[in-house]
CSV table of C-alpha atoms in Angstrom, one decimal:
chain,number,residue,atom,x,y,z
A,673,UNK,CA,16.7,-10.6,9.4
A,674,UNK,CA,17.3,-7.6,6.5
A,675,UNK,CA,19.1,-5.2,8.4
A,676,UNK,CA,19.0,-1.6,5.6
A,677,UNK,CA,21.5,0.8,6.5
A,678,UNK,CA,20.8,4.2,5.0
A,679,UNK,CA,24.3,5.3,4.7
A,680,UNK,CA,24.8,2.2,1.9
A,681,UNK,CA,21.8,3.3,-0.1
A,682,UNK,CA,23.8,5.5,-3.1
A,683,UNK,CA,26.4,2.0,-2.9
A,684,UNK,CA,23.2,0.0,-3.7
A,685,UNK,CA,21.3,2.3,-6.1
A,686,UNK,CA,24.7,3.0,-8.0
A,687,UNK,CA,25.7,-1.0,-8.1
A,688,UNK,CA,22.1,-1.6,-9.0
A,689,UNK,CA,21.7,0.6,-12.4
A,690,UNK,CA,25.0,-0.2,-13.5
A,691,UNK,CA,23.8,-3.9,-14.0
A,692,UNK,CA,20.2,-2.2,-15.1
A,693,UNK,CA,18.2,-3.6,-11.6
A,694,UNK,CA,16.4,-1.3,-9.7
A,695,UNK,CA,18.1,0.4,-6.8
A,696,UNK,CA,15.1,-1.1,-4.4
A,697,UNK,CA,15.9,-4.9,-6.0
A,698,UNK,CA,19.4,-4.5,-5.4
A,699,UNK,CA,19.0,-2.9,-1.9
A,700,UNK,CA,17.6,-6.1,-0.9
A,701,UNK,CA,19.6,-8.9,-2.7
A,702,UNK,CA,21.6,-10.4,0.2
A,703,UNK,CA,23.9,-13.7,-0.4
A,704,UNK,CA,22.9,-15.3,2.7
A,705,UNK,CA,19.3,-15.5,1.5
A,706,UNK,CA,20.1,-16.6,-1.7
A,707,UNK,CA,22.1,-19.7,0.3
A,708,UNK,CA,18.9,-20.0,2.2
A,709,UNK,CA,16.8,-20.5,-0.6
A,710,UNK,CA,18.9,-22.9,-3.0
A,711,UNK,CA,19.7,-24.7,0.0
A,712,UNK,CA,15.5,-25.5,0.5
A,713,UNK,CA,15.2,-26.4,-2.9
A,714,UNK,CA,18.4,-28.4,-3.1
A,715,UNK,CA,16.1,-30.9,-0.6
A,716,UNK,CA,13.5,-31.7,-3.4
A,717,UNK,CA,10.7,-31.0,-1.0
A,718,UNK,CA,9.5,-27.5,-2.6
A,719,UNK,CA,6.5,-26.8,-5.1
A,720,UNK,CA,6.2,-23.4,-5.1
A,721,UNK,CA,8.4,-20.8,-4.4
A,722,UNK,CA,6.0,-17.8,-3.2
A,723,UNK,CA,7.8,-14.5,-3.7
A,724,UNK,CA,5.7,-11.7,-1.0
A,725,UNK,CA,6.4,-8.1,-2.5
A,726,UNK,CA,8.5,-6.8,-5.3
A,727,UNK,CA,12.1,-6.8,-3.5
A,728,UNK,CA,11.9,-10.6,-2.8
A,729,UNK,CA,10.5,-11.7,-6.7
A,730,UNK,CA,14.4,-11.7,-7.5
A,731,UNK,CA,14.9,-14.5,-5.5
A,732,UNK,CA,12.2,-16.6,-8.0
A,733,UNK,CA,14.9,-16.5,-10.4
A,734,UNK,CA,16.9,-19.6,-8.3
A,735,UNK,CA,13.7,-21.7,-9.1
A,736,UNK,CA,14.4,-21.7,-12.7
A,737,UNK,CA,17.2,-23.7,-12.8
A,738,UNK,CA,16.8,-26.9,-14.7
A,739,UNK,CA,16.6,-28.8,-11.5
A,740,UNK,CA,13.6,-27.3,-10.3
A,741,UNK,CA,11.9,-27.8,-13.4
A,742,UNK,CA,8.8,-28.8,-11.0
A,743,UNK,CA,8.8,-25.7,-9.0
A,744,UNK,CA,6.1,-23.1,-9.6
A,745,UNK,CA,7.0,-19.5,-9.0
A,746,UNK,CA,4.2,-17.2,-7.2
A,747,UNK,CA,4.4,-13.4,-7.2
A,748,UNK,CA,2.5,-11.5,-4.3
A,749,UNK,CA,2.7,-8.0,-6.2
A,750,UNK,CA,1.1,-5.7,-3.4
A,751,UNK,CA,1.6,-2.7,-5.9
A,752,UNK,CA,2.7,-2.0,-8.9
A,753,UNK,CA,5.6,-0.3,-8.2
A,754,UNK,CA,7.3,1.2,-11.1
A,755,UNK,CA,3.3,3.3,-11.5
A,756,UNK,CA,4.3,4.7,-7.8
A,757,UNK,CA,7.4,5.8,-8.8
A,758,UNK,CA,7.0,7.3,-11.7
A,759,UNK,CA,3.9,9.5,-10.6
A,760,UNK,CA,6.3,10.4,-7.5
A,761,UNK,CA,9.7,11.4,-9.8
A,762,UNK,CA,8.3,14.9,-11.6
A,763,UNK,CA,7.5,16.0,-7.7
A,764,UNK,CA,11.1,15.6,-6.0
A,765,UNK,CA,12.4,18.5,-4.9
A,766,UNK,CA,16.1,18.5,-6.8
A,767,UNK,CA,17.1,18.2,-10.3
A,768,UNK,CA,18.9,14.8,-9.9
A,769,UNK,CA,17.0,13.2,-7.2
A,770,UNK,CA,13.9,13.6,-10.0
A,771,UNK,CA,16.6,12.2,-12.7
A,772,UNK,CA,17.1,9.4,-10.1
A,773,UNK,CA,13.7,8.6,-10.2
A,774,UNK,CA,12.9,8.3,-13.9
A,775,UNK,CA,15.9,5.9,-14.3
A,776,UNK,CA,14.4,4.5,-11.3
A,777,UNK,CA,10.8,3.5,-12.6
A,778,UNK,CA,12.0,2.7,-15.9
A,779,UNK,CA,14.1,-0.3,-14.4
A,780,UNK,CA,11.3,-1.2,-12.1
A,781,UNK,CA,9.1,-1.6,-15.1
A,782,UNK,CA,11.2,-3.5,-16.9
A,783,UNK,CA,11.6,-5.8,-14.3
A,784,UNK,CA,8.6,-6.3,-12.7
A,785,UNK,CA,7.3,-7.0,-16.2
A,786,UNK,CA,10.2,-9.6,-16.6
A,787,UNK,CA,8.9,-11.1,-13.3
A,788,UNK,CA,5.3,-11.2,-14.2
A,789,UNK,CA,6.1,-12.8,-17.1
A,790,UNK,CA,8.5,-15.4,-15.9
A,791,UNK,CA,6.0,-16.4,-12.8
A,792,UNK,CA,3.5,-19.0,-12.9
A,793,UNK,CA,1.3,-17.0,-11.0
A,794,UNK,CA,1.0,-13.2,-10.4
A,795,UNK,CA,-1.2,-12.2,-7.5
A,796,UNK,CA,-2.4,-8.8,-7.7
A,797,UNK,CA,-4.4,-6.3,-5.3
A,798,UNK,CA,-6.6,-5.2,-7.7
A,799,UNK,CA,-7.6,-4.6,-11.7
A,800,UNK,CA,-5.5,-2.0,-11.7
A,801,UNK,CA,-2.4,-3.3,-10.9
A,802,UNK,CA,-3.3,-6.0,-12.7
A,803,UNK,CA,-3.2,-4.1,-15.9
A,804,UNK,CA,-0.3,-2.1,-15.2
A,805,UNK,CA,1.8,-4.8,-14.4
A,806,UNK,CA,0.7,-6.4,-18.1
A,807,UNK,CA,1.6,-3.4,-19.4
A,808,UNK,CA,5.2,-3.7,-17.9
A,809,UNK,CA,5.3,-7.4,-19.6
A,810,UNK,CA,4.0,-6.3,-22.7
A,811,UNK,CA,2.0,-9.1,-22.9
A,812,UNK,CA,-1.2,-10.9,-20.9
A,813,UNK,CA,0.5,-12.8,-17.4
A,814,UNK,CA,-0.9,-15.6,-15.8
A,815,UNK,CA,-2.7,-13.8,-13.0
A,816,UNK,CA,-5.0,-13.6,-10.1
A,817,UNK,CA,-6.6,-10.6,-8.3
A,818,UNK,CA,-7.0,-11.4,-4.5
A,819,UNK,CA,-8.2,-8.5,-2.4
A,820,UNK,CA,-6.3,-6.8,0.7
A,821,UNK,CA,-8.4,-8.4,4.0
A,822,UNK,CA,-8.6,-7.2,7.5
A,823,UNK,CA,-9.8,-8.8,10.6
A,824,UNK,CA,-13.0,-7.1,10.2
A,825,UNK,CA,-15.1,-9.5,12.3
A,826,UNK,CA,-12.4,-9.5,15.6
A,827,UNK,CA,-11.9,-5.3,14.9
A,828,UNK,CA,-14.0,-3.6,17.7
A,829,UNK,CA,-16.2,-0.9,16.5
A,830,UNK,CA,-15.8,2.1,17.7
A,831,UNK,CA,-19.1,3.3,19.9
A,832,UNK,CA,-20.5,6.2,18.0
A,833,UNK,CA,-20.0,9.8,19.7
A,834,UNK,CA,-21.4,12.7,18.6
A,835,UNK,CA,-19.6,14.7,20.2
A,836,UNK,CA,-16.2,12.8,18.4
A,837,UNK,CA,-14.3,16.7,17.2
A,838,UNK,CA,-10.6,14.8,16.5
A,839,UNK,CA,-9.0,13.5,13.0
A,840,UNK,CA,-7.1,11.2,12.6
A,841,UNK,CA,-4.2,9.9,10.1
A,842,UNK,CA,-2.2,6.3,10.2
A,843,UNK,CA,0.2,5.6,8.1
A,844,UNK,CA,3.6,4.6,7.9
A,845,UNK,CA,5.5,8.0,7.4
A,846,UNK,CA,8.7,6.9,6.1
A,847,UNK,CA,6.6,5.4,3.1
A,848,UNK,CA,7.2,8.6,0.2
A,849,UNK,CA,3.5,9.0,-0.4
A,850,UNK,CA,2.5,8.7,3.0
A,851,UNK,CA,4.7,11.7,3.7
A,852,UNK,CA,3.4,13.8,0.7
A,853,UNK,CA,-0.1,13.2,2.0
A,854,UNK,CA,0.7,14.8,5.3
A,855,UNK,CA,2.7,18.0,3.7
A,856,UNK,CA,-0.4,18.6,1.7
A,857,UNK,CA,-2.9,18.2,4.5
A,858,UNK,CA,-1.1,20.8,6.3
A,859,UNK,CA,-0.1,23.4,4.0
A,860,UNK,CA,-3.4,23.4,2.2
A,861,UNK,CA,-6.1,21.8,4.0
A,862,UNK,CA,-5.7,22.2,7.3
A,863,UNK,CA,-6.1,26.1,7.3
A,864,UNK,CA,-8.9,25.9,5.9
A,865,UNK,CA,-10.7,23.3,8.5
A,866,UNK,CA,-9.3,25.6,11.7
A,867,UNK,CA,-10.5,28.6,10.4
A,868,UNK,CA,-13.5,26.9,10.4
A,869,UNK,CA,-13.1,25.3,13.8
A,870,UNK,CA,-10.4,26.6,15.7
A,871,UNK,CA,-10.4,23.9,18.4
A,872,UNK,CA,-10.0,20.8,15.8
A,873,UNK,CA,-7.1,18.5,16.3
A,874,UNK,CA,-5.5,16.1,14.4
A,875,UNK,CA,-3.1,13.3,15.7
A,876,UNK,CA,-0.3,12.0,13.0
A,877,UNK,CA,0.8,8.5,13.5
A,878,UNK,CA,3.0,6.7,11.4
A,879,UNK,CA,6.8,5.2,12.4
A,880,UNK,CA,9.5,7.0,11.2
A,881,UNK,CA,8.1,10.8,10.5
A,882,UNK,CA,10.3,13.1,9.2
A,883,UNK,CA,12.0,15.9,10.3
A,884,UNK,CA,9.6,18.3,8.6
A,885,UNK,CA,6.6,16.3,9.6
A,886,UNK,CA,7.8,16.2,13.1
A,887,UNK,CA,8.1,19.3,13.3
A,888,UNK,CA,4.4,20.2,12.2
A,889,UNK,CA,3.6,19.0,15.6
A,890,UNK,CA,5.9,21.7,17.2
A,891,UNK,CA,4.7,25.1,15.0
A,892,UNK,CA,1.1,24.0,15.4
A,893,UNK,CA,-0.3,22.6,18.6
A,894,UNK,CA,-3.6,21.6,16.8
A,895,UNK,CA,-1.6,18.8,14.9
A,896,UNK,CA,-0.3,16.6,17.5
A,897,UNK,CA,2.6,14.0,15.6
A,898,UNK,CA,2.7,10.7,17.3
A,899,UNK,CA,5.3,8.9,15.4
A,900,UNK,CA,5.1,5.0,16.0
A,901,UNK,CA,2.5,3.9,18.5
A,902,UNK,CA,2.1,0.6,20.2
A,903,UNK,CA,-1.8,0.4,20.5
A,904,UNK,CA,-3.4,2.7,18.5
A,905,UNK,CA,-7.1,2.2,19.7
A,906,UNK,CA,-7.7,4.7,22.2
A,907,UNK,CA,-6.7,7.4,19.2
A,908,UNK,CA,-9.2,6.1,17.0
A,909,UNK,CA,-11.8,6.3,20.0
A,910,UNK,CA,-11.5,10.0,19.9
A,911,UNK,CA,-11.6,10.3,15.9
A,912,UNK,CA,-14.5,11.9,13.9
A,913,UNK,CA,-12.9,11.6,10.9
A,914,UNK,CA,-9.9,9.4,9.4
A,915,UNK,CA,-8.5,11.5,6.9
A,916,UNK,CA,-6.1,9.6,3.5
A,917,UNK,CA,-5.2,12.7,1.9
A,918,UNK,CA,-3.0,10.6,-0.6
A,919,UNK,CA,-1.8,12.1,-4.3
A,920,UNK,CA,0.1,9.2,-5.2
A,921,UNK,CA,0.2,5.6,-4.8
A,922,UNK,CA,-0.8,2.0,-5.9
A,923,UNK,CA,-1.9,-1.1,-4.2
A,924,UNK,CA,-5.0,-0.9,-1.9
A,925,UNK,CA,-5.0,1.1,1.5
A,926,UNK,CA,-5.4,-0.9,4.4
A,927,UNK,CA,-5.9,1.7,7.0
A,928,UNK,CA,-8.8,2.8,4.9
A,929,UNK,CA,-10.0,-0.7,5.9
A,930,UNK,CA,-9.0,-1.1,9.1
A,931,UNK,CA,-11.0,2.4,9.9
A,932,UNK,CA,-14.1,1.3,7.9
A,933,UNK,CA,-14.3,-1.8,10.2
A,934,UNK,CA,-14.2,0.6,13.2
A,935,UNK,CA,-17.2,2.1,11.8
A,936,UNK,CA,-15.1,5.6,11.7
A,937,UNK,CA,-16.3,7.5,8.5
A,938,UNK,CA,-13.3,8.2,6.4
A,939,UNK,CA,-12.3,11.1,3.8
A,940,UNK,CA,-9.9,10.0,1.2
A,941,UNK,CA,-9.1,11.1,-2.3
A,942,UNK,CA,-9.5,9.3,-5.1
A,943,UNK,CA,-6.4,7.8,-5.3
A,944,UNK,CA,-7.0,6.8,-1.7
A,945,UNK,CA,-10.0,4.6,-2.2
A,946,UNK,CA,-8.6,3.1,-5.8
A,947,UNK,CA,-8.9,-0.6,-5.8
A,948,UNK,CA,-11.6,-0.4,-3.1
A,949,UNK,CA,-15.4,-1.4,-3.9
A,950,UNK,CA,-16.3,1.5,-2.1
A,951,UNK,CA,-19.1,4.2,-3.2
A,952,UNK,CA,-18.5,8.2,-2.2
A,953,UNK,CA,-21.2,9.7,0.1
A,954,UNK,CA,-21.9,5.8,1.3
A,955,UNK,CA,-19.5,3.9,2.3
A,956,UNK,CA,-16.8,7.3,3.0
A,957,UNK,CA,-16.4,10.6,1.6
A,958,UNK,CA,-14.0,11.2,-1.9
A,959,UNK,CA,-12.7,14.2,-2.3
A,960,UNK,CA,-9.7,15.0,-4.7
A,961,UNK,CA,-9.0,19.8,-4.2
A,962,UNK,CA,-8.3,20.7,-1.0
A,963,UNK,CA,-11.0,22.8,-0.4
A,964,UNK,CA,-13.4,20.1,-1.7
A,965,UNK,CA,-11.7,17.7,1.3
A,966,UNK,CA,-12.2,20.2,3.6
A,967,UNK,CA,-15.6,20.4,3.2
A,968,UNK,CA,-16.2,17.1,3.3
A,969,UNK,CA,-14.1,16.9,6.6
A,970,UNK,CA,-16.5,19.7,7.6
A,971,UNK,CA,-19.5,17.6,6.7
A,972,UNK,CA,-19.2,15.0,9.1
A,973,UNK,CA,-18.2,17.2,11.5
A,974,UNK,CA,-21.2,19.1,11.8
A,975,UNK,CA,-23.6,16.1,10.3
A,976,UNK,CA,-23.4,13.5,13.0
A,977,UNK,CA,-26.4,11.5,11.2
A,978,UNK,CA,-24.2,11.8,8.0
A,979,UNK,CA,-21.3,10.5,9.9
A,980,UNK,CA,-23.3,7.7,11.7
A,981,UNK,CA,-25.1,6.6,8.8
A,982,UNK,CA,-21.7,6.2,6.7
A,983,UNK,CA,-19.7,4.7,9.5
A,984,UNK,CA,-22.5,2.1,9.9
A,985,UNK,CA,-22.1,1.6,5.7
A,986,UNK,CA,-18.7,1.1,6.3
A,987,UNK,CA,-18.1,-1.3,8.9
A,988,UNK,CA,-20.8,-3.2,6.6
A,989,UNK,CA,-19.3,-2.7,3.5
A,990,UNK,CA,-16.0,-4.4,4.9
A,991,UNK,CA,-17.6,-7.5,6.7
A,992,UNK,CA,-19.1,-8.3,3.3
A,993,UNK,CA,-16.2,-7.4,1.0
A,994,UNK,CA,-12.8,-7.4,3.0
A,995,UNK,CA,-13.1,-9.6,5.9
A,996,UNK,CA,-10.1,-12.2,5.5
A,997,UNK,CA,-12.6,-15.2,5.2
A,998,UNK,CA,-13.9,-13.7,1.9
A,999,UNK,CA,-10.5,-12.5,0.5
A,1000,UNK,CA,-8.6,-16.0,1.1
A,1001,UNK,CA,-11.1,-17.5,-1.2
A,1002,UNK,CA,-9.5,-16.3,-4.3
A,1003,UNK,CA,-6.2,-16.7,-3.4
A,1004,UNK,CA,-7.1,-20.6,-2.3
A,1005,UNK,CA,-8.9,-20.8,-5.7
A,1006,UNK,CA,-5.5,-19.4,-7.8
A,1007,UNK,CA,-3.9,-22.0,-6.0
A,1008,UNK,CA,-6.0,-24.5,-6.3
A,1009,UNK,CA,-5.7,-23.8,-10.3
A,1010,UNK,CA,-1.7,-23.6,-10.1
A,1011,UNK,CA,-1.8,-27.9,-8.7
A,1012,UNK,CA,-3.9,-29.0,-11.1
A,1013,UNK,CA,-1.1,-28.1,-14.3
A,1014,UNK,CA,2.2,-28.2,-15.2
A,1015,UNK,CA,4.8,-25.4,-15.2
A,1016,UNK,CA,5.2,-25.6,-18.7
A,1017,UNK,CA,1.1,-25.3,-19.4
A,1018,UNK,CA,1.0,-22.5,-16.7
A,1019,UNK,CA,3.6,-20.7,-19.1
A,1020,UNK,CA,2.7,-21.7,-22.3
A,1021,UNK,CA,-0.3,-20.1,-24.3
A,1022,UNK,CA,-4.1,-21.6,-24.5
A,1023,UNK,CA,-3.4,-22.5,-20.9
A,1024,UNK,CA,-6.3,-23.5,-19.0
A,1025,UNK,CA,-5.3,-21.3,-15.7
A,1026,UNK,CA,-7.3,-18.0,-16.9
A,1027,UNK,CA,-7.9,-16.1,-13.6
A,1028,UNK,CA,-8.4,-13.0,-14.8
C-alpha cells in the first residue's frame, strides 16, 4: 500500500529536482517496492514488466539490468503528463507555486520522453498523447493507442424523463483540473443558467473537494457538493445534463463515458471530449465560452427531443466504440506484436512492431 502524506510533499518535490526527477516520480519511489520488484525478477519467471501510469514507469528502469536482458518493459501512459502540467502552471495563483510548475513540467517531459524511449512498448489513450509523448522523446517510440473502455453493456441506462431539471458533475476533486472545472462553472456559468431557471440544481461529486469548493455548496443552496459517494446511481437518475466544464487536461474522460452509456446527454468543452470519437450536436453537446455552455446546458433543458435523441446517440456511440470487449482488442494485438520479437528488435530501428 502507498500511503502519501501531504505534509512530506515540499521533502519530496525538493529531493526530487535536486537529482532533476519530477516531484510526482519522486513522491512515489518507495524502497520497499523497489525490493518487491527485483525480488520477482530475481526468480527468472518475468517477461514483461508492465508499468500502469507515469509514477510507477520509474520502476522499469530495474528491468534493464543485464540480467533481465529478456524482459520487455510496457508503459500504460494514461496522459501525457508534462502537457497537463504545463497548460496548468501560467494559471496558479502565486508567483513561485507557477515557478514550481514550469520546473515541474520541464522534468516531466524529460522523463516521460526518456521512458517512452527506453520502453518496448508505450500504450497510449489516444493520438494525441501519442504525439506529445514523441515529442518529449524527440524521436518516434514503439507505441500502441488502446482506448479508455467502460462496462457499457452491464451500465444500466438511465429511463428517460422529461421532466429530469438536475446537473450533474463527477469527478475526482482533488485532481487540479477537476477543481478548475468546478470554479469556472460556478463563477461564470452557473449565473447565467439560474437566472435563466431559478429552480436548477446541480450536485458536485468527486472525493476530496476543497475547501473553496465545499463551500460553494454552503453560499449557494442550488449547488449541492457531495464529496465522495458510495453508489452514485440514484444522482445520475435525477440528472438532465452531465456537465465536463474542463480547461485543462490530457488523457480521455471516463466519466464522459460512463454518462454516455447511461444514455445521459452530456455538455463538455472541447478539451473534455479530446480523444473521444464523439461528434457535437450527436453524440453530446461541445461547448468551449461560458455563455456558449450555458446555452447549450439550456438546450437540453428545454429540448427534451434534443436531449433524448442525443442520449440515445450516446449510449450507442459507446456500445460500438468503448465497450471493454472492443477496446481490449488493441491492447491484446500490441501484445501479441511485443511476443513475437526480441527486445533488442523492439528497440532497434526498421523494427517490425509498427503500431502506430
Amino acid at each position: 500500500p502507498l500511503q502519501r502524506r501531504r505534509v512530506r510533499e515540499p521533502f519530496y518535490a525538493l529531493s526530487g529536482w535536486a537529482r532533476r526527477r519530477p516531484f510526482l516520480i519522486a513522491r512515489d519511489a518507495r524502497n520497499a517496492f523497489t525490493t518487491a520488484v527485483q525480488r520477482a525478477l530475481e526468480t527468472g519467471d518475468i517477461d514483461v514488466v508492465h508499468a500502469d501510469q507515469l509514477p510507477m514507469a520509474q520502476y522499469l528502469e530495474l528491468a534493464k539490468a543485464p540480467a533481465h536482458a529478456s524482459v520487455k518493459r510496457v508503459f500504460d501512459a494514461h496522459n501525457a503528463v508534462w502537457e497537463l502540467v504545463r497548460d496548468l502552471a501560467p494559471r496558479q495563483p502565486t508567483p513561485a507555486l507557477r515557478l514550481a510548475a514550469a520546473l515541474e513540467w520541464r522534468l516531466l517531459r524529460r522523463f516521460e520522453g526518456h521512458i517512452a524511449r527506453e520502453s518496448c512498448l508505450t500504450l497510449c489513450v489516444s493520438t494525441r498523447d501519442q504525439a506529445a509523448l514523441e515529442a518529449a522523446a524527440g524521436d518516434t517510440i514503439h507505441s500502441a493507442v488502446v482506448p479508455i473502455g467502460v462496462e457499457a453493456r452491464e451500465v444500466p441506462v438511465i429511463p428517460f424523463n422529461v421532466n429530469a431539471h438536475r446537473l450533474l458533475s463527477v469527478a475526482t476533486m482533488h485532481y487540479p483540473p477537476n477543481a478548475e472545472a468546478i470554479r469556472w462553472f460556478a463563477r461564470d456559468m452557473w449565473p447565467i443558467l439560474r437566472s435563466e431557471h431559478p429552480d436548477l440544481e446541480v450536485d458536485i461529486v468527486g472525493s476530496r473537494p476543497p475547501r473553496d469548493i465545499i463551500d460553494l455548496g454552503k453560499l449557494d443552496q442550488g449547488m449541492c457538493v457531495h464529496g465522495f459517494v458510495e453508489d452514485v446511481e440514484h444522482l445520475y437518475r435525477q440528472a438532465a445534463v452531465f456537465i465536463v466544464p474542463l480547461q485543462t487536461g490530457s488523457g480521455v474522460r471516463v466519466k464522459i463515458l460512463e454518462a454516455m452509456a447511461r444514455g445521459i446527454p452530456v455538455v463538455s468543452t472541447t478539451v473534455g471530449a479530446d480523444g473521444l470519437d464523439v461528434r457535437h450536436g450527436v453524440h453530446l453537446l461541445i461547448a468551449d465560452t461560458p455563455h456558449d455552455f450555458a446555452r447549450s446546458v439550456t438546450l437540453l433543458l428545454e429540448q427534451p427531443e434534443l436531449r433524448s435523441r442525443v442520449a440515445r446517440a450516446a449510449r450507442q456511440r459507446t456500445l460500438a466504440l468503448y465497450d471493454w470487449r472492443q477496446c481490449c482488442r488493441p491492447l491484446l494485438e500490441a501484445y501479441q506484436d511485443l511476443a513475437t520479437i526480441s527486445r533488442t528488435d523492439a528497440r532497434g530501428g526498421g523494427s517490425p512492431f509498427s503500431l502506430h
